[in-house]
Amino acid sequence: MDQDEHDRHSSSFGAAATAYAEHRPDYARDAVRWALEAAPGRRVLDLGAGTGKLTATVGAVGADVTAVEPDPAMLGELRRALPDTRALPGSAEAIPLPDAAVDAVLAGNAMHWFDMAVAGPEIARVLAPGGVLAGLWNVLDDRVDWVAGLAEVSGSAAVGPRDTPAGWRVGTARMHLPGNGAPARFGAPERAEFPHGQRRSADSLVATLATRAGMLVMPEPQRAAALDRIRAFLASRPETAHGEFTLPMLTCVLRVRRR
């Protein structure tokens, strides 16, 4: 993906902020606990917080969370959902917090949008000594037969290179490093995967996949055709054809310590 395409994908979510808030899943609490267990304290920044899906889970495990999000529409949804949470405009490359303000920086399905050549030093700046950076991704558990079929039918716009466990492991292996050869601000990565799931119907799963960046930037005729293929597949499977079901997922975590 070139820089123009990257920017177009990363800025696509605001137009679908309401659907994102309604349909995107939360994160496995055990994954958040693992991400934070190495942190020196409980002050947490949710960076690229979107509509607050990860923010809510961080708060639920007892951390003191601040959310930072660049998109005004996404930030508005977050503030509506979590009115008592401190939520600020800002980005990974320009964090509106003082030095050493937090013990951990978490990013939910957002770290792949960061320019780590700029964001790495900025994240290190706001972290206390010994602080932790952790990226969390919800991925489809394609070890389940019908989920593997869904991933194949959906195409890369809806189920991208980090949206299954094997793809996630490859796609995030060096994500904590700057891409310009500058010194790394973080140590060797640790990774873990935690079972998760989301209650869906066929219609709500289609709506969820429609909020993926690749789908949001797709021309409308191609987007409609892709969503129709997904609907047809879900209607053909006994696991998903009638009523609600649990979409098998994993919350995958990449964790590094500030040097």
PDB file of C-alpha atoms in Angstrom:
ATOM      1  CA  MET A   1       0.000   0.000   0.000  1.00  0.00           C
ATOM      2  CA  ASP A   2       1.525   3.338  -1.046  1.00  0.00           C
ATOM      3  CA  GLN A   3       1.302   6.446   1.147  1.00  0.00           C
ATOM      4  CA  ASP A   4      -1.675   7.989  -0.659  1.00  0.00           C
ATOM      5  CA  GLU A   5      -3.660   4.764  -0.389  1.00  0.00           C
ATOM      6  CA  HIS A   6      -2.606   4.368   3.260  1.00  0.00           C
ATOM      7  CA  ASP A   7      -3.849   7.874   4.034  1.00  0.00           C
ATOM      8  CA  ARG A   8      -7.122   7.269   2.211  1.00  0.00           C
ATOM      9  CA  HIS A   9      -7.768   4.070   4.164  1.00  0.00           C
ATOM     10  CA  SER A  10      -6.761   5.526   7.524  1.00  0.00           C
ATOM     11  CA  SER A  11      -9.053   8.543   7.115  1.00  0.00           C
ATOM     12  CA  SER A  12     -12.070   6.542   5.914  1.00  0.00           C
ATOM     13  CA  PHE A  13     -13.638   5.688   9.259  1.00  0.00           C
ATOM     14  CA  GLY A  14     -15.199   9.030  10.169  1.00  0.00           C
ATOM     15  CA  ALA A  15     -17.906   8.703   7.537  1.00  0.00           C
ATOM     16  CA  ALA A  16     -18.954   5.393   9.117  1.00  0.00           C
ATOM     17  CA  ALA A  17     -18.447   6.368  12.772  1.00  0.00           C
ATOM     18  CA  THR A  18     -21.993   5.497  13.846  1.00  0.00           C
ATOM     19  CA  ALA A  19     -21.875   2.073  12.168  1.00  0.00           C
ATOM     20  CA  TYR A  20     -18.394   1.486  13.609  1.00  0.00           C
ATOM     21  CA  ALA A  21     -19.676   2.236  17.113  1.00  0.00           C
ATOM     22  CA  GLU A  22     -22.633  -0.098  16.644  1.00  0.00           C
ATOM     23  CA  HIS A  23     -20.975  -3.063  14.971  1.00  0.00           C
ATOM     24  CA  ARG A  24     -17.281  -3.295  15.816  1.00  0.00           C
ATOM     25  CA  PRO A  25     -16.457  -5.738  18.655  1.00  0.00           C
ATOM     26  CA  ASP A  26     -14.934  -4.976  22.016  1.00  0.00           C
ATOM     27  CA  TYR A  27     -11.676  -6.647  23.162  1.00  0.00           C
ATOM     28  CA  ALA A  28     -11.082  -9.706  25.321  1.00  0.00           C
ATOM     29  CA  ARG A  29     -10.517  -8.571  28.914  1.00  0.00           C
ATOM     30  CA  ASP A  30      -7.784 -11.169  29.441  1.00  0.00           C
ATOM     31  CA  ALA A  31      -5.913  -9.659  26.490  1.00  0.00           C
ATOM     32  CA  VAL A  32      -6.088  -6.194  28.031  1.00  0.00           C
ATOM     33  CA  ARG A  33      -4.981  -7.528  31.417  1.00  0.00           C
ATOM     34  CA  TRP A  34      -1.990  -9.241  29.788  1.00  0.00           C
ATOM     35  CA  ALA A  35      -1.094  -6.084  27.892  1.00  0.00           C
ATOM     36  CA  LEU A  36      -1.059  -4.115  31.150  1.00  0.00           C
ATOM     37  CA  GLU A  37       0.496  -6.621  33.534  1.00  0.00           C
ATOM     38  CA  ALA A  38       4.042  -5.480  32.667  1.00  0.00           C
ATOM     39  CA  ALA A  39       3.247  -1.771  33.048  1.00  0.00           C
ATOM     40  CA  PRO A  40       4.640   0.115  36.085  1.00  0.00           C
ATOM     41  CA  GLY A  41       1.253   1.642  36.930  1.00  0.00           C
ATOM     42  CA  ARG A  42      -2.395   1.930  35.870  1.00  0.00           C
ATOM     43  CA  ARG A  43      -2.345   5.188  33.874  1.00  0.00           C
ATOM     44  CA  VAL A  44      -3.266   4.136  30.341  1.00  0.00           C
ATOM     45  CA  LEU A  45      -3.518   5.989  27.043  1.00  0.00           C
ATOM     46  CA  ASP A  46      -5.795   4.456  24.403  1.00  0.00           C
ATOM     47  CA  LEU A  47      -4.191   5.866  21.256  1.00  0.00           C
ATOM     48  CA  GLY A  48      -6.223   5.981  18.049  1.00  0.00           C
ATOM     49  CA  ALA A  49      -9.187   5.170  20.268  1.00  0.00           C
ATOM     50  CA  GLY A  50     -11.861   5.328  17.577  1.00  0.00           C
ATOM     51  CA  THR A  51     -15.324   5.099  19.102  1.00  0.00           C
ATOM     52  CA  GLY A  52     -14.018   3.741  22.401  1.00  0.00           C
ATOM     53  CA  LYS A  53     -14.236  -0.017  21.970  1.00  0.00           C
ATOM     54  CA  LEU A  54     -10.872  -0.620  23.653  1.00  0.00           C
ATOM     55  CA  THR A  55     -11.257   2.386  25.958  1.00  0.00           C
ATOM     56  CA  ALA A  56     -14.307   0.805  27.583  1.00  0.00           C
ATOM     57  CA  THR A  57     -12.528  -2.502  28.156  1.00  0.00           C
ATOM     58  CA  VAL A  58      -9.474  -0.781  29.644  1.00  0.00           C
ATOM     59  CA  GLY A  59     -11.736   1.062  32.051  1.00  0.00           C
ATOM     60  CA  ALA A  60     -13.573  -2.151  32.905  1.00  0.00           C
ATOM     61  CA  VAL A  61     -10.358  -3.835  34.100  1.00  0.00           C
ATOM     62  CA  GLY A  62      -9.728  -0.990  36.546  1.00  0.00           C
ATOM     63  CA  ALA A  63      -7.223   1.236  34.731  1.00  0.00           C
ATOM     64  CA  ASP A  64      -7.257   5.027  34.631  1.00  0.00           C
ATOM     65  CA  VAL A  65      -7.725   5.579  30.903  1.00  0.00           C
ATOM     66  CA  THR A  66      -7.355   8.614  28.649  1.00  0.00           C
ATOM     67  CA  ALA A  67      -8.457   8.331  25.012  1.00  0.00           C
ATOM     68  CA  VAL A  68      -6.870  10.169  22.071  1.00  0.00           C
ATOM     69  CA  GLU A  69      -8.437  10.057  18.601  1.00  0.00           C
ATOM     70  CA  PRO A  70      -7.762  12.174  15.473  1.00  0.00           C
ATOM     71  CA  ASP A  71     -11.116  11.861  13.706  1.00  0.00           C
ATOM     72  CA  PRO A  72     -13.801  14.267  15.015  1.00  0.00           C
ATOM     73  CA  ALA A  73     -16.717  11.968  14.148  1.00  0.00           C
ATOM     74  CA  MET A  74     -15.124   8.969  15.852  1.00  0.00           C
ATOM     75  CA  LEU A  75     -14.218  11.103  18.861  1.00  0.00           C
ATOM     76  CA  GLY A  76     -17.797  12.330  19.057  1.00  0.00           C
ATOM     77  CA  GLU A  77     -19.097   8.758  19.194  1.00  0.00           C
ATOM     78  CA  LEU A  78     -16.568   7.934  21.923  1.00  0.00           C
ATOM     79  CA  ARG A  79     -17.650  10.905  24.015  1.00  0.00           C
ATOM     80  CA  ARG A  80     -21.304   9.939  23.627  1.00  0.00           C
ATOM     81  CA  ALA A  81     -20.634   6.340  24.665  1.00  0.00           C
ATOM     82  CA  LEU A  82     -18.198   7.162  27.495  1.00  0.00           C
ATOM     83  CA  PRO A  83     -19.095  10.638  28.779  1.00  0.00           C
ATOM     84  CA  ASP A  84     -17.047  10.258  31.971  1.00  0.00           C
ATOM     85  CA  THR A  85     -13.823   9.302  30.146  1.00  0.00           C
ATOM     86  CA  ARG A  86     -11.171  11.899  29.346  1.00  0.00           C
ATOM     87  CA  ALA A  87     -11.132  11.990  25.539  1.00  0.00           C
ATOM     88  CA  LEU A  88      -8.876  14.340  23.564  1.00  0.00           C
ATOM     89  CA  PRO A  89      -8.242  15.141  19.898  1.00  0.00           C
ATOM     90  CA  GLY A  90      -4.779  14.111  18.780  1.00  0.00           C
ATOM     91  CA  SER A  91      -2.803  11.448  16.952  1.00  0.00           C
ATOM     92  CA  ALA A  92       0.011   8.971  17.492  1.00  0.00           C
ATOM     93  CA  GLU A  93       2.356  11.459  15.866  1.00  0.00           C
ATOM     94  CA  ALA A  94       1.185  14.378  18.061  1.00  0.00           C
ATOM     95  CA  ILE A  95      -0.052  13.210  21.464  1.00  0.00           C
ATOM     96  CA  PRO A  96      -1.606  15.972  23.614  1.00  0.00           C
ATOM     97  CA  LEU A  97      -0.087  14.761  26.891  1.00  0.00           C
ATOM     98  CA  PRO A  98       3.013  15.800  28.862  1.00  0.00           C
ATOM     99  CA  ASP A  99       6.185  13.747  29.197  1.00  0.00           C
ATOM    100  CA  ALA A 100       5.928  10.527  31.254  1.00  0.00           C
ATOM    101  CA  ALA A 101       2.172  11.013  31.661  1.00  0.00           C
ATOM    102  CA  VAL A 102       1.146   7.360  31.324  1.00  0.00           C
ATOM    103  CA  ASP A 103       2.386   3.895  32.233  1.00  0.00           C
ATOM    104  CA  ALA A 104       1.020   2.159  29.153  1.00  0.00           C
ATOM    105  CA  VAL A 105      -0.060   3.087  25.644  1.00  0.00           C
ATOM    106  CA  LEU A 106      -2.571   0.731  24.059  1.00  0.00           C
ATOM    107  CA  ALA A 107      -3.869   0.795  20.491  1.00  0.00           C
ATOM    108  CA  GLY A 108      -6.877  -1.237  19.384  1.00  0.00           C
ATOM    109  CA  ASN A 109      -6.806  -2.173  15.684  1.00  0.00           C
ATOM    110  CA  ALA A 110      -4.952   1.107  15.132  1.00  0.00           C
ATOM    111  CA  MET A 111      -1.207   0.625  15.422  1.00  0.00           C
ATOM    112  CA  HIS A 112      -0.831  -0.312  11.755  1.00  0.00           C
ATOM    113  CA  TRP A 113      -1.926   3.225  10.876  1.00  0.00           C
ATOM    114  CA  PHE A 114       0.874   4.855  12.936  1.00  0.00           C
ATOM    115  CA  ASP A 115       3.988   6.321  11.303  1.00  0.00           C
ATOM    116  CA  MET A 116       6.366   4.770  13.810  1.00  0.00           C
ATOM    117  CA  ALA A 117       9.298   6.907  12.650  1.00  0.00           C
ATOM    118  CA  VAL A 118       7.387   9.836  14.189  1.00  0.00           C
ATOM    119  CA  ALA A 119       4.984   8.060  16.533  1.00  0.00           C
ATOM    120  CA  GLY A 120       7.655   5.887  18.183  1.00  0.00           C
ATOM    121  CA  PRO A 121       9.541   8.813  19.775  1.00  0.00           C
ATOM    122  CA  GLU A 122       6.238  10.515  20.621  1.00  0.00           C
ATOM    123  CA  ILE A 123       4.863   7.407  22.359  1.00  0.00           C
ATOM    124  CA  ALA A 124       8.170   6.938  24.188  1.00  0.00           C
ATOM    125  CA  ARG A 125       7.969  10.571  25.327  1.00  0.00           C
ATOM    126  CA  VAL A 126       4.591  10.168  27.056  1.00  0.00           C
ATOM    127  CA  LEU A 127       5.507   6.822  28.636  1.00  0.00           C
ATOM    128  CA  ALA A 128       6.957   6.643  32.123  1.00  0.00           C
ATOM    129  CA  PRO A 129      10.242   4.721  32.544  1.00  0.00           C
ATOM    130  CA  GLY A 130       9.566   1.037  32.060  1.00  0.00           C
ATOM    131  CA  GLY A 131       6.292   1.846  30.321  1.00  0.00           C
ATOM    132  CA  VAL A 132       4.577  -0.467  27.873  1.00  0.00           C
ATOM    133  CA  LEU A 133       3.282  -0.072  24.333  1.00  0.00           C
ATOM    134  CA  ALA A 134       0.773  -2.719  23.255  1.00  0.00           C
ATOM    135  CA  GLY A 135      -1.162  -3.109  20.035  1.00  0.00           C
ATOM    136  CA  LEU A 136      -4.321  -5.216  20.161  1.00  0.00           C
ATOM    137  CA  TRP A 137      -6.101  -6.630  17.119  1.00  0.00           C
ATOM    138  CA  ASN A 138      -9.350  -8.547  16.896  1.00  0.00           C
ATOM    139  CA  VAL A 139      -8.899 -11.216  14.219  1.00  0.00           C
ATOM    140  CA  LEU A 140     -11.145 -13.913  12.791  1.00  0.00           C
ATOM    141  CA  ASP A 141     -10.349 -17.418  14.037  1.00  0.00           C
ATOM    142  CA  ASP A 142     -10.021 -19.111  10.664  1.00  0.00           C
ATOM    143  CA  ARG A 143      -9.148 -22.432  12.300  1.00  0.00           C
ATOM    144  CA  VAL A 144     -12.964 -22.774  12.325  1.00  0.00           C
ATOM    145  CA  ASP A 145     -14.107 -24.102   8.945  1.00  0.00           C
ATOM    146  CA  TRP A 146     -16.935 -21.681   8.219  1.00  0.00           C
ATOM    147  CA  VAL A 147     -14.805 -18.707   9.315  1.00  0.00           C
ATOM    148  CA  ALA A 148     -12.081 -19.770   6.868  1.00  0.00           C
ATOM    149  CA  GLY A 149     -14.748 -19.879   4.165  1.00  0.00           C
ATOM    150  CA  LEU A 150     -15.988 -16.441   5.151  1.00  0.00           C
ATOM    151  CA  ALA A 151     -12.473 -15.015   4.898  1.00  0.00           C
ATOM    152  CA  GLU A 152     -12.040 -16.501   1.427  1.00  0.00           C
ATOM    153  CA  VAL A 153     -15.389 -15.256   0.127  1.00  0.00           C
ATOM    154  CA  SER A 154     -15.049 -11.790   1.674  1.00  0.00           C
ATOM    155  CA  GLY A 155     -11.811 -10.880  -0.086  1.00  0.00           C
ATOM    156  CA  SER A 156      -8.927  -8.783   1.183  1.00  0.00           C
ATOM    157  CA  ALA A 157     -10.931  -5.553   1.379  1.00  0.00           C
ATOM    158  CA  ALA A 158     -13.110  -7.018   4.138  1.00  0.00           C
ATOM    159  CA  VAL A 159     -10.708  -9.563   5.669  1.00  0.00           C
ATOM    160  CA  GLY A 160      -7.263  -8.097   5.262  1.00  0.00           C
ATOM    161  CA  PRO A 161      -3.710  -9.345   5.833  1.00  0.00           C
ATOM    162  CA  ARG A 162      -3.848  -8.870   9.622  1.00  0.00           C
ATOM    163  CA  ASP A 163      -7.389 -10.170  10.101  1.00  0.00           C
ATOM    164  CA  THR A 164      -6.537 -13.844  10.629  1.00  0.00           C
ATOM    165  CA  PRO A 165      -4.030 -15.244  13.156  1.00  0.00           C
ATOM    166  CA  ALA A 166      -1.304 -16.305  10.710  1.00  0.00           C
ATOM    167  CA  GLY A 167      -1.546 -13.058   8.784  1.00  0.00           C
ATOM    168  CA  TRP A 168      -1.477 -11.080  12.024  1.00  0.00           C
ATOM    169  CA  ARG A 169       1.734 -12.787  13.188  1.00  0.00           C
ATOM    170  CA  VAL A 170       3.502 -11.923   9.926  1.00  0.00           C
ATOM    171  CA  GLY A 171       2.004  -8.470   9.526  1.00  0.00           C
ATOM    172  CA  THR A 172       2.863  -7.205  13.007  1.00  0.00           C
ATOM    173  CA  ALA A 173       6.299  -8.776  13.513  1.00  0.00           C
ATOM    174  CA  ARG A 174       8.135  -5.455  13.041  1.00  0.00           C
ATOM    175  CA  MET A 175       5.305  -3.018  13.608  1.00  0.00           C
ATOM    176  CA  HIS A 176       6.917  -1.487  16.718  1.00  0.00           C
ATOM    177  CA  LEU A 177       9.979  -0.442  14.706  1.00  0.00           C
ATOM    178  CA  PRO A 178      10.492   2.822  12.778  1.00  0.00           C
ATOM    179  CA  GLY A 179      10.445   2.323   9.044  1.00  0.00           C
ATOM    180  CA  ASN A 180      13.302   4.739   8.370  1.00  0.00           C
ATOM    181  CA  GLY A 181      16.149   2.846  10.030  1.00  0.00           C
ATOM    182  CA  ALA A 182      16.198   5.096  13.112  1.00  0.00           C
ATOM    183  CA  PRO A 183      17.006   3.517  16.487  1.00  0.00           C
ATOM    184  CA  ALA A 184      14.121   1.585  18.023  1.00  0.00           C
ATOM    185  CA  ARG A 185      12.529   3.162  21.083  1.00  0.00           C
ATOM    186  CA  PHE A 186      11.212  -0.173  22.327  1.00  0.00           C
ATOM    187  CA  GLY A 187      12.607  -3.573  23.218  1.00  0.00           C
ATOM    188  CA  ALA A 188      11.918  -7.024  21.807  1.00  0.00           C
ATOM    189  CA  PRO A 189       8.236  -7.810  21.258  1.00  0.00           C
ATOM    190  CA  GLU A 190       6.167 -10.286  23.212  1.00  0.00           C
ATOM    191  CA  ARG A 191       2.996 -11.668  21.664  1.00  0.00           C
ATOM    192  CA  ALA A 192      -0.055 -13.501  22.939  1.00  0.00           C
ATOM    193  CA  GLU A 193      -3.476 -14.522  21.619  1.00  0.00           C
ATOM    194  CA  PHE A 194      -6.710 -14.737  23.611  1.00  0.00           C
ATOM    195  CA  PRO A 195     -10.037 -16.375  22.690  1.00  0.00           C
ATOM    196  CA  HIS A 196     -12.822 -13.923  21.980  1.00  0.00           C
ATOM    197  CA  GLY A 197     -16.156 -13.831  20.204  1.00  0.00           C
ATOM    198  CA  GLN A 198     -18.946 -11.527  19.123  1.00  0.00           C
ATOM    199  CA  ARG A 199     -22.653 -12.271  18.962  1.00  0.00           C
ATOM    200  CA  ARG A 200     -23.815 -11.560  15.427  1.00  0.00           C
ATOM    201  CA  SER A 201     -26.594 -12.299  12.993  1.00  0.00           C
ATOM    202  CA  ALA A 202     -25.944 -12.612   9.274  1.00  0.00           C
ATOM    203  CA  ASP A 203     -27.115  -9.027   8.775  1.00  0.00           C
ATOM    204  CA  SER A 204     -25.039  -7.579  11.609  1.00  0.00           C
ATOM    205  CA  LEU A 205     -21.932  -9.493  10.512  1.00  0.00           C
ATOM    206  CA  VAL A 206     -22.312  -8.054   7.017  1.00  0.00           C
ATOM    207  CA  ALA A 207     -22.650  -4.608   8.620  1.00  0.00           C
ATOM    208  CA  THR A 208     -19.497  -5.237  10.654  1.00  0.00           C
ATOM    209  CA  LEU A 209     -17.437  -6.202   7.620  1.00  0.00           C
ATOM    210  CA  ALA A 210     -18.778  -3.160   5.799  1.00  0.00           C
ATOM    211  CA  THR A 211     -16.924  -0.946   8.322  1.00  0.00           C
ATOM    212  CA  ARG A 212     -13.499  -2.267   7.277  1.00  0.00           C
ATOM    213  CA  ALA A 213     -11.292   0.378   5.684  1.00  0.00           C
ATOM    214  CA  GLY A 214     -10.936  -1.519   2.417  1.00  0.00           C
ATOM    215  CA  MET A 215     -14.702  -1.711   2.105  1.00  0.00           C
ATOM    216  CA  LEU A 216     -15.241   1.939   3.005  1.00  0.00           C
ATOM    217  CA  VAL A 217     -13.004   3.188   0.177  1.00  0.00           C
ATOM    218  CA  MET A 218     -14.282   0.726  -2.424  1.00  0.00           C
ATOM    219  CA  PRO A 219     -16.420   2.112  -5.285  1.00  0.00           C
ATOM    220  CA  GLU A 220     -20.095   1.517  -4.481  1.00  0.00           C
ATOM    221  CA  PRO A 221     -20.870  -1.072  -7.206  1.00  0.00           C
ATOM    222  CA  GLN A 222     -17.936  -3.274  -6.144  1.00  0.00           C
ATOM    223  CA  ARG A 223     -18.766  -2.758  -2.477  1.00  0.00           C
ATOM    224  CA  ALA A 224     -22.386  -3.810  -2.990  1.00  0.00           C
ATOM    225  CA  ALA A 225     -21.288  -6.892  -4.953  1.00  0.00           C
ATOM    226  CA  ALA A 226     -18.822  -7.905  -2.224  1.00  0.00           C
ATOM    227  CA  LEU A 227     -21.451  -7.539   0.498  1.00  0.00           C
ATOM    228  CA  ASP A 228     -23.914  -9.580  -1.572  1.00  0.00           C
ATOM    229  CA  ARG A 229     -21.348 -12.401  -1.860  1.00  0.00           C
ATOM    230  CA  ILE A 230     -20.882 -12.362   1.905  1.00  0.00           C
ATOM    231  CA  ARG A 231     -24.661 -12.457   2.500  1.00  0.00           C
ATOM    232  CA  ALA A 232     -25.029 -15.388   0.129  1.00  0.00           C
ATOM    233  CA  PHE A 233     -22.250 -17.303   1.860  1.00  0.00           C
ATOM    234  CA  LEU A 234     -23.736 -16.725   5.319  1.00  0.00           C
ATOM    235  CA  ALA A 235     -27.156 -17.825   4.068  1.00  0.00           C
ATOM    236  CA  SER A 236     -25.600 -21.056   2.756  1.00  0.00           C
ATOM    237  CA  ARG A 237     -24.030 -22.117   6.060  1.00  0.00           C
ATOM    238  CA  PRO A 238     -26.026 -23.841   8.803  1.00  0.00           C
ATOM    239  CA  GLU A 239     -23.948 -22.062  11.445  1.00  0.00           C
ATOM    240  CA  THR A 240     -25.006 -18.612  10.258  1.00  0.00           C
ATOM    241  CA  ALA A 241     -28.193 -18.923   8.202  1.00  0.00           C
ATOM    242  CA  HIS A 242     -30.692 -18.498  11.037  1.00  0.00           C
ATOM    243  CA  GLY A 243     -30.747 -16.216  14.064  1.00  0.00           C
ATOM    244  CA  GLU A 244     -27.743 -15.219  16.147  1.00  0.00           C
ATOM    245  CA  PHE A 245     -24.404 -16.993  16.426  1.00  0.00           C
ATOM    246  CA  THR A 246     -21.016 -16.322  17.952  1.00  0.00           C
ATOM    247  CA  LEU A 247     -18.334 -15.201  15.511  1.00  0.00           C
ATOM    248  CA  PRO A 248     -15.132 -16.985  16.657  1.00  0.00           C
ATOM    249  CA  MET A 249     -12.331 -14.490  17.123  1.00  0.00           C
ATOM    250  CA  LEU A 250      -9.006 -13.951  18.879  1.00  0.00           C
ATOM    251  CA  THR A 251      -7.724 -10.775  20.466  1.00  0.00           C
ATOM    252  CA  CYS A 252      -4.037 -10.775  19.531  1.00  0.00           C
ATOM    253  CA  VAL A 253      -1.536  -8.608  21.401  1.00  0.00           C
ATOM    254  CA  LEU A 254       1.912  -7.272  20.528  1.00  0.00           C
ATOM    255  CA  ARG A 255       3.617  -5.865  23.646  1.00  0.00           C
ATOM    256  CA  VAL A 256       6.942  -3.993  23.925  1.00  0.00           C
ATOM    257  CA  ARG A 257       8.671  -2.032  26.681  1.00  0.00           C
ATOM    258  CA  ARG A 258      10.021   1.474  26.428  1.00  0.00           C
ATOM    259  CA  ARG A 259      13.812   1.557  26.319  1.00  0.00           C
TER     260      ARG A 259
END
